[in-house]
Amino acid sequence: MAQAHCQKPGAHVALNPRPRQIHASGPLRGRVAVPGDKSISHRALMLSALAVGESRIEGLLEGEDVLATAAAMRAMGATITRGDDGIWTVHGVGVGGLMQPATALDMGNSGTSTRLLMGLVASHDITVTFIGDASLTSRPMARVIDPLSQMGADITASPGGRLPLMVRGLNPAVPITYTLPVASAQVKSAILLAGLNTPGTTRVIEPVATRDHSERMLAGFGADLTVEQTPEGRVISLVGEAELKPQQIVVPGDPSSAAFLVVAATIVPGSDVVVANVGLNPTRAGIFTALRMMGADITELDPRTVGGEPVADLRVRHAKLTAIEVPADLAPSMIDEYPILFVAAACATGTTVARGAHELRVKESDRIAAMAAALGEIGVRTEEYDDGLAIHGSGGAGLPGGGTIATKLDHRIAMSLSVAALVSDRPVEIDDASPIATSYPIFFASLDALRGTNDVAAA
């Protein structure tokens, strides 16, 4: 059934909003690279900071979320610098060596930073206060608080299990076996990171597999980690009091960022684009599976492995899309890409139904309600469910457009509606484009390069 949802007053108010007006586009042409993968960038900084010695990271995403992680690791003792060549160098403190930060850690808009760092702190003998912006402060943290409390951390949160919150770590912490009640790579990763400094074996059981960047990278740094498929699901076991070895890391392009350009090239007539160096980890690539099911023309060029992750260049040409019922089992591998999938569905023939995505309610915004409202503002009919949307497509015709989009401080809402504007009959105004800097600071520059124009202008 359709649902009505109210936002907490003041929860999505920007201090210095930067509105933008986006106009329709001619064909997108050319080759473009997207910034480094956000999930991998966070983990690369954290694990490098826990290794003994010097790690080097190439291709790190320099968005606000990742920079918040870098600042937090510096505050807890790691030495982190950026060279003029764009390569980041990290001198770690070793597992168990995190220091008491002098002030609260400001996580900005980054839920990943917050939840994973809570895990790191939980098994160290330090006390850390986490704060964030209005959007992050509205997001629940109970799903991380529960298992970390079982490991012995003392966590005091604001009402509703929200930020600001304080974590008093316990050393030695208590190893646990924890079955994830919801599919969440962030919860899994927080527990495994806490397990690094916990004697004994910490286990996480995943009934539904989620993105596996933490497992790949922990193993790469030398942690004693095993993964077993069982009737109960994936069982990830980590032997604690680990000694991590410094690494040379190359971060592939972020598939979540690439998805915006892939959809743009798919829906804008005459387009032919190559998006270079895209990470295609199977636990992250669900958006490309869904788009191909709809008829998208996506070809993988030069498939290769970079830093243990599958990578390829994606050639994307305009294609007519047909509505589908999105398989619910794709949700864990494309949870961040639903907003841009909804835009693709708005341009398809028929009604696309996407269900099984409850997690969208607790992202940077309530992405189901926010996208239903945003699509409605540009003339797209939708039906809202508790776990997704039905989107009535235009049959390939241009979208009506017009209106001003409330982005709710959510970078993916802002970018998704910017892509929708490229095929809209009237310009679309984004009420605040500033959150885009959290994950894709050069998003508009990438679009301009493919458009061969510079008419994506500030309003």
Coordinates of C-alpha atoms in Angstrom, one line a residue:
M1 CA 0.0 0.0 0.0
A2 CA 1.0 3.6 -0.5
Q3 CA 2.6 5.2 2.5
A4 CA 3.0 8.8 3.6
H5 CA 6.1 9.7 5.5
C6 CA 7.0 12.9 7.3
Q7 CA 10.6 14.1 7.7
K8 CA 11.7 15.3 11.1
P9 CA 11.5 19.1 11.2
G10 CA 14.9 20.6 10.3
A11 CA 16.4 17.2 9.4
H12 CA 17.2 18.2 5.9
V13 CA 18.0 21.9 6.0
A14 CA 21.2 23.0 4.3
L15 CA 23.2 25.8 5.9
N16 CA 24.5 27.1 2.5
P17 CA 22.5 25.5 -0.3
R18 CA 23.8 25.7 -3.8
P19 CA 20.9 25.4 -6.3
R20 CA 21.5 24.4 -9.9
Q21 CA 19.4 24.5 -13.0
I22 CA 20.0 21.7 -15.5
H23 CA 18.8 21.8 -19.2
A24 CA 18.2 19.0 -21.7
S25 CA 21.1 17.7 -23.5
G26 CA 22.1 16.6 -27.0
P27 CA 23.9 13.3 -27.4
L28 CA 26.6 12.4 -24.8
R29 CA 29.9 11.4 -26.5
G30 CA 33.4 10.6 -25.3
R31 CA 35.4 8.9 -22.7
V32 CA 35.3 9.7 -19.0
A33 CA 36.7 8.3 -15.7
V34 CA 34.7 8.4 -12.5
P35 CA 36.3 9.0 -9.0
G36 CA 37.6 6.1 -6.9
D37 CA 35.2 3.7 -5.2
K38 CA 33.9 5.2 -2.0
S39 CA 33.5 2.0 -0.1
I40 CA 37.0 0.8 -1.0
S41 CA 38.5 4.2 -0.2
H42 CA 37.1 4.3 3.3
R43 CA 38.4 0.8 4.1
A44 CA 41.8 1.5 2.5
L45 CA 42.3 4.4 4.9
M46 CA 41.2 2.5 8.0
L47 CA 43.1 -0.6 7.4
S48 CA 46.3 1.3 6.3
A49 CA 46.0 3.2 9.6
L50 CA 45.9 -0.1 11.5
A51 CA 48.9 -1.6 9.7
V52 CA 52.5 -1.2 10.9
G53 CA 54.5 0.7 8.3
E54 CA 53.8 2.8 5.2
S55 CA 50.9 2.1 2.9
R56 CA 50.3 3.9 -0.4
I57 CA 46.8 4.5 -1.9
E58 CA 46.3 5.4 -5.6
G59 CA 43.0 6.6 -6.9
L60 CA 41.5 7.4 -3.5
L61 CA 38.1 9.2 -3.7
E62 CA 38.7 12.7 -2.5
G63 CA 35.0 13.4 -1.6
E64 CA 33.9 14.8 1.7
D65 CA 32.9 11.4 3.1
V66 CA 36.3 9.9 2.6
L67 CA 38.1 13.0 3.8
A68 CA 36.0 12.7 7.0
T69 CA 37.5 9.2 7.5
A70 CA 41.0 10.5 6.8
A71 CA 40.6 13.2 9.4
A72 CA 39.3 10.7 12.0
M73 CA 42.2 8.3 11.5
R74 CA 44.6 11.3 11.8
A75 CA 42.9 12.3 15.1
M76 CA 43.5 8.7 16.4
G77 CA 47.2 8.7 15.6
A78 CA 47.8 7.8 12.0
T79 CA 49.9 10.0 9.8
I80 CA 48.1 10.5 6.5
T81 CA 49.4 12.7 3.7
R82 CA 48.5 13.4 0.0
G83 CA 51.3 13.8 -2.5
D84 CA 51.3 16.2 -5.4
D85 CA 50.9 13.1 -7.7
G86 CA 47.6 12.3 -6.0
I87 CA 48.9 9.3 -4.2
W88 CA 48.1 9.1 -0.5
T89 CA 50.6 7.8 2.1
V90 CA 49.5 6.3 5.4
H91 CA 51.8 5.5 8.3
G92 CA 49.8 3.2 10.6
V93 CA 49.7 2.8 14.3
G94 CA 49.1 -1.0 14.4
V95 CA 46.0 -2.9 15.6
G96 CA 45.4 -1.9 19.2
G97 CA 47.4 1.4 18.7
L98 CA 44.5 3.9 18.2
M99 CA 44.9 6.9 20.4
Q100 CA 42.3 9.0 22.2
P101 CA 41.2 11.8 19.9
A102 CA 41.4 15.3 21.5
T103 CA 37.9 16.3 20.2
A104 CA 34.7 14.8 18.8
L105 CA 35.0 13.1 15.4
D106 CA 32.9 15.1 12.9
M107 CA 31.6 12.5 10.3
G108 CA 29.8 15.1 8.2
N109 CA 27.3 13.2 6.0
S110 CA 29.1 9.8 6.1
G111 CA 27.2 6.9 7.5
T112 CA 29.9 4.5 6.3
S113 CA 32.6 6.4 8.2
T114 CA 30.5 6.5 11.4
R115 CA 29.4 2.9 11.5
L116 CA 32.8 1.4 10.5
L117 CA 34.7 3.7 12.9
M118 CA 32.4 2.8 15.7
G119 CA 33.5 -0.8 15.1
L120 CA 37.2 0.1 15.2
V121 CA 36.8 2.1 18.5
A122 CA 34.7 -0.6 20.2
S123 CA 37.7 -2.8 20.9
H124 CA 40.2 -0.1 21.8
D125 CA 40.6 1.4 25.3
I126 CA 39.5 4.9 24.2
T127 CA 36.3 7.0 24.3
V128 CA 35.2 8.7 21.2
T129 CA 32.2 11.0 20.5
F130 CA 30.8 11.0 17.0
I131 CA 28.9 14.0 15.5
G132 CA 27.5 14.7 12.0
D133 CA 25.4 17.0 9.9
A134 CA 21.6 17.2 10.0
S135 CA 21.1 14.4 7.6
L136 CA 23.5 12.0 9.3
T137 CA 22.1 12.9 12.8
S138 CA 18.7 11.7 11.6
R139 CA 20.0 8.2 10.7
P140 CA 19.6 5.3 13.1
M141 CA 22.7 3.6 14.5
A142 CA 21.0 0.9 16.6
R143 CA 21.9 -1.8 14.1
V144 CA 25.5 -1.2 14.8
I145 CA 25.1 -0.4 18.5
D146 CA 23.5 -3.8 19.3
P147 CA 26.4 -6.1 18.2
L148 CA 29.1 -3.8 19.4
S149 CA 27.5 -3.6 22.8
Q150 CA 27.5 -7.4 22.9
M151 CA 31.3 -7.2 22.3
G152 CA 31.5 -5.1 25.4
A153 CA 31.5 -1.5 24.1
D154 CA 29.6 1.0 26.2
I155 CA 27.7 3.2 23.8
T156 CA 25.6 6.2 24.7
A157 CA 23.4 7.5 21.9
S158 CA 20.9 10.3 21.4
P159 CA 17.2 9.4 21.5
G160 CA 16.4 6.9 18.7
G161 CA 19.9 5.5 18.7
R162 CA 21.1 8.5 16.7
L163 CA 24.1 10.9 16.7
P164 CA 25.6 12.5 18.6
L165 CA 26.8 9.3 20.4
M166 CA 29.7 8.3 22.5
V167 CA 31.6 4.9 22.3
R168 CA 33.7 3.7 25.2
G169 CA 35.7 0.9 23.8
L170 CA 36.6 -2.3 25.8
N171 CA 40.0 -4.0 25.6
P172 CA 40.0 -6.9 25.5
A173 CA 36.6 -7.0 23.9
V174 CA 34.5 -10.2 23.7
P175 CA 34.3 -12.2 20.4
I176 CA 30.8 -12.9 19.2
T177 CA 29.0 -14.9 16.6
Y178 CA 26.4 -12.5 15.1
T179 CA 23.7 -13.2 12.5
L180 CA 22.8 -10.1 10.5
P181 CA 19.1 -9.3 11.0
V182 CA 19.2 -7.2 7.8
A183 CA 21.5 -7.3 4.9
S184 CA 24.1 -4.6 5.7
A185 CA 27.7 -4.5 4.7
Q186 CA 28.3 -1.6 7.1
V187 CA 27.1 -3.7 10.1
K188 CA 29.2 -6.7 9.0
S189 CA 32.2 -4.5 8.5
A190 CA 31.9 -2.8 11.9
I191 CA 31.8 -6.2 13.7
L192 CA 34.8 -7.5 11.7
L193 CA 36.8 -4.3 12.4
A194 CA 36.0 -4.6 16.1
G195 CA 37.2 -8.2 15.9
L196 CA 40.6 -7.2 14.7
N197 CA 41.7 -6.2 18.2
T198 CA 39.5 -8.8 20.0
P199 CA 41.2 -12.1 21.1
G200 CA 39.5 -15.2 19.7
T201 CA 37.4 -15.6 16.7
T202 CA 34.6 -13.2 15.7
R203 CA 32.0 -14.5 13.3
V204 CA 29.4 -12.8 11.2
I205 CA 26.7 -14.8 9.5
E206 CA 25.1 -13.3 6.4
P207 CA 21.8 -14.9 5.4
V208 CA 21.9 -12.6 2.3
A209 CA 25.3 -11.8 0.9
T210 CA 26.3 -8.1 0.9
R211 CA 29.2 -6.2 -0.7
D212 CA 32.5 -8.0 0.2
H213 CA 35.1 -5.2 0.0
S214 CA 35.9 -5.6 3.7
E215 CA 36.6 -9.3 3.4
R216 CA 38.8 -8.9 0.3
M217 CA 40.8 -6.0 1.8
L218 CA 41.2 -7.6 5.3
A219 CA 42.6 -10.7 3.6
G220 CA 44.9 -8.5 1.5
F221 CA 46.3 -6.8 4.6
G222 CA 47.1 -10.2 6.1
A223 CA 44.2 -10.8 8.5
D224 CA 43.4 -14.4 9.4
L225 CA 40.0 -14.4 7.7
T226 CA 37.9 -17.2 6.2
V227 CA 34.6 -17.3 4.4
E228 CA 32.4 -20.4 4.3
Q229 CA 29.1 -21.0 2.6
T230 CA 26.6 -22.8 4.9
P231 CA 22.9 -23.5 4.9
E232 CA 22.5 -20.5 7.3
G233 CA 24.3 -18.2 4.8
R234 CA 27.8 -16.8 4.4
V235 CA 29.9 -17.2 7.5
I236 CA 32.9 -14.8 7.8
S237 CA 35.3 -15.7 10.6
L238 CA 38.1 -13.4 11.7
V239 CA 40.8 -14.4 14.3
G240 CA 41.6 -11.4 16.5
E241 CA 44.6 -9.5 17.6
A242 CA 45.7 -9.3 14.0
E243 CA 48.9 -7.9 12.6
L244 CA 48.2 -6.1 9.4
K245 CA 50.9 -5.6 6.8
P246 CA 51.1 -2.3 4.8
Q247 CA 49.9 -2.4 1.2
Q248 CA 50.1 -0.7 -2.1
I249 CA 46.4 -0.1 -3.0
V250 CA 44.9 0.9 -6.4
V251 CA 41.2 2.0 -5.9
P252 CA 39.0 1.2 -9.0
G253 CA 36.4 3.7 -10.2
D254 CA 33.2 3.7 -8.2
P255 CA 30.3 1.7 -9.8
S256 CA 27.8 3.8 -7.9
S257 CA 29.2 7.0 -9.5
A258 CA 29.5 5.3 -12.9
A259 CA 25.8 4.3 -12.8
F260 CA 24.7 8.0 -13.2
L261 CA 26.7 8.3 -16.5
V262 CA 25.7 4.9 -17.7
V263 CA 22.0 5.8 -17.3
A264 CA 22.5 9.2 -18.8
A265 CA 24.1 7.7 -21.9
T266 CA 21.3 5.1 -22.1
I267 CA 18.4 7.5 -22.0
V268 CA 19.8 10.5 -24.1
P269 CA 19.3 9.7 -27.8
G270 CA 22.4 9.4 -29.9
S271 CA 24.8 8.9 -27.0
D272 CA 27.9 6.7 -27.2
V273 CA 30.1 6.9 -24.0
V274 CA 32.9 4.9 -22.5
V275 CA 33.1 5.1 -18.7
A276 CA 36.7 3.9 -17.8
N277 CA 38.0 1.8 -15.0
V278 CA 34.7 0.8 -13.3
G279 CA 34.8 -1.6 -10.4
L280 CA 32.6 -4.6 -11.2
N281 CA 32.7 -6.5 -7.9
P282 CA 29.7 -8.8 -8.3
T283 CA 28.4 -7.7 -4.9
R284 CA 28.1 -4.2 -6.3
A285 CA 27.1 -4.6 -9.9
G286 CA 23.4 -5.3 -9.6
I287 CA 22.5 -1.9 -11.3
F288 CA 24.1 -3.1 -14.6
T289 CA 22.3 -6.4 -14.4
A290 CA 19.0 -4.6 -13.9
L291 CA 19.7 -2.1 -16.8
R292 CA 20.6 -4.9 -19.1
M293 CA 17.3 -6.7 -18.2
M294 CA 15.6 -3.5 -19.4
G295 CA 17.5 -3.5 -22.7
A296 CA 20.4 -1.2 -22.0
D297 CA 23.4 -1.5 -24.4
I298 CA 26.4 -1.9 -22.0
T299 CA 29.6 -3.6 -23.2
E300 CA 32.5 -4.5 -21.0
L301 CA 35.9 -3.5 -22.6
D302 CA 39.3 -4.7 -21.4
P303 CA 38.1 -6.7 -18.3
R304 CA 40.9 -7.0 -15.8
T305 CA 41.7 -7.3 -12.1
V306 CA 43.0 -4.3 -10.1
G307 CA 43.9 -4.8 -6.4
G308 CA 41.9 -8.0 -6.2
E309 CA 38.8 -6.3 -7.6
P310 CA 37.3 -7.0 -11.1
V311 CA 37.4 -3.9 -13.3
A312 CA 36.4 -3.0 -16.9
D313 CA 35.7 0.0 -19.2
L314 CA 32.0 0.2 -19.9
R315 CA 30.9 1.3 -23.4
V316 CA 27.3 2.5 -23.2
R317 CA 25.1 3.5 -26.2
H318 CA 21.6 4.9 -26.2
A319 CA 18.9 2.2 -26.1
K320 CA 15.1 1.9 -25.8
L321 CA 14.2 0.6 -22.3
T322 CA 11.4 -1.8 -21.4
A323 CA 9.9 -1.9 -17.9
I324 CA 10.7 -4.9 -15.7
E325 CA 9.9 -6.2 -12.3
V326 CA 13.2 -5.7 -10.5
P327 CA 14.3 -8.9 -8.8
A328 CA 14.3 -8.4 -5.0
D329 CA 17.5 -10.4 -4.7
L330 CA 19.4 -7.7 -6.6
A331 CA 18.8 -5.2 -3.8
P332 CA 21.9 -5.9 -1.7
S333 CA 24.1 -5.5 -4.8
M334 CA 22.5 -2.2 -6.0
I335 CA 21.0 -0.6 -2.9
D336 CA 22.7 2.8 -3.5
E337 CA 21.7 2.8 -7.2
Y338 CA 17.9 2.6 -6.9
P339 CA 17.4 6.3 -7.3
I340 CA 19.1 6.4 -10.7
L341 CA 17.4 3.1 -11.7
F342 CA 14.1 4.9 -11.0
V343 CA 15.1 7.6 -13.5
A344 CA 15.9 4.9 -16.1
A345 CA 12.5 3.4 -15.4
A346 CA 10.8 6.8 -15.9
C347 CA 12.1 6.7 -19.5
A348 CA 11.1 3.1 -20.2
T349 CA 8.1 1.6 -21.9
G350 CA 5.6 0.2 -19.3
T351 CA 5.5 0.2 -15.5
T352 CA 8.7 -0.8 -13.6
V353 CA 8.1 -2.3 -10.2
A354 CA 11.0 -2.3 -7.7
R355 CA 10.3 -3.9 -4.3
G356 CA 12.3 -5.5 -1.5
A357 CA 14.4 -2.4 -0.9
H358 CA 13.4 -1.5 2.7
E359 CA 16.9 -0.1 3.3
L360 CA 16.2 2.9 1.1
R361 CA 14.1 4.3 4.0
V362 CA 17.2 4.8 6.2
K363 CA 19.8 6.1 3.8
E364 CA 21.0 9.7 3.6
S365 CA 17.3 10.5 3.1
D366 CA 14.2 8.3 2.9
R367 CA 15.0 7.6 -0.8
I368 CA 11.7 6.0 -1.6
A369 CA 9.7 9.0 -0.4
A370 CA 12.2 11.5 -1.8
M371 CA 12.4 9.9 -5.2
A372 CA 8.6 9.6 -5.4
A373 CA 8.3 13.3 -4.7
A374 CA 11.1 14.3 -7.0
L375 CA 9.8 12.3 -9.9
G376 CA 6.3 13.6 -9.4
E377 CA 7.7 17.1 -9.5
I378 CA 9.0 16.5 -13.1
G379 CA 5.8 14.8 -14.2
V380 CA 6.5 11.1 -13.7
R381 CA 3.7 9.0 -12.1
T382 CA 4.7 6.6 -9.3
E383 CA 3.1 4.5 -6.6
E384 CA 4.9 4.3 -3.3
Y385 CA 5.2 1.1 -1.3
D386 CA 6.9 0.5 2.1
D387 CA 9.8 -1.2 0.3
G388 CA 10.0 0.4 -3.1
L389 CA 8.2 2.2 -6.0
A390 CA 6.3 1.5 -9.2
I391 CA 7.3 3.9 -11.9
H392 CA 5.2 4.6 -15.0
G393 CA 7.6 5.1 -17.9
S394 CA 7.4 7.7 -20.7
G395 CA 7.9 5.1 -23.5
G396 CA 11.1 6.9 -24.5
A397 CA 9.5 10.3 -24.8
G398 CA 11.0 13.3 -23.0
L399 CA 10.0 13.9 -19.4
P400 CA 7.9 17.0 -18.7
G401 CA 10.5 18.5 -16.3
G402 CA 10.2 21.8 -14.6
G403 CA 9.9 22.4 -10.9
T404 CA 12.3 22.5 -8.1
I405 CA 13.6 19.3 -6.6
A406 CA 14.0 18.8 -2.8
T407 CA 17.2 16.8 -2.6
K408 CA 17.0 16.3 1.2
L409 CA 20.8 16.7 1.6
D410 CA 21.1 13.5 -0.4
H411 CA 23.8 13.4 -3.1
R412 CA 22.2 10.5 -5.0
I413 CA 18.8 12.3 -5.2
A414 CA 20.6 15.4 -6.6
M415 CA 22.6 13.4 -9.2
S416 CA 19.6 11.3 -10.2
L417 CA 17.4 14.2 -11.0
S418 CA 20.3 16.0 -12.7
V419 CA 20.4 13.0 -15.1
A420 CA 16.6 13.1 -15.5
A421 CA 16.9 16.8 -16.5
L422 CA 18.9 15.8 -19.6
V423 CA 15.8 14.3 -21.2
S424 CA 13.3 16.8 -19.8
D425 CA 11.3 19.3 -21.9
R426 CA 11.7 22.1 -19.3
P427 CA 14.8 22.9 -17.2
V428 CA 14.9 21.2 -13.8
E429 CA 16.2 23.0 -10.7
I430 CA 18.0 21.2 -7.9
D431 CA 17.4 23.0 -4.6
D432 CA 20.9 22.1 -3.4
A433 CA 23.8 20.5 -5.3
S434 CA 26.3 20.8 -2.5
P435 CA 25.8 17.2 -1.1
I436 CA 27.2 15.8 -4.4
A437 CA 30.7 16.7 -3.1
T438 CA 30.4 13.9 -0.6
S439 CA 30.9 11.2 -3.3
Y440 CA 31.4 12.7 -6.8
P441 CA 32.9 16.2 -6.6
I442 CA 33.5 16.4 -10.4
F443 CA 30.0 15.1 -11.3
F444 CA 29.0 18.2 -13.3
A445 CA 32.4 18.5 -14.9
S446 CA 32.0 14.9 -16.1
L447 CA 28.6 15.7 -17.5
D448 CA 29.9 18.8 -19.2
A449 CA 32.7 16.9 -20.8
L450 CA 30.3 14.4 -22.4
R451 CA 27.8 17.1 -23.4
G452 CA 30.5 19.2 -25.0
T453 CA 28.9 22.2 -23.3
N454 CA 29.0 24.1 -20.0
D455 CA 25.3 25.0 -19.6
V456 CA 24.8 23.2 -16.3
A457 CA 24.7 26.4 -14.4
A458 CA 24.3 27.6 -10.9
A459 CA 20.9 29.2 -10.5

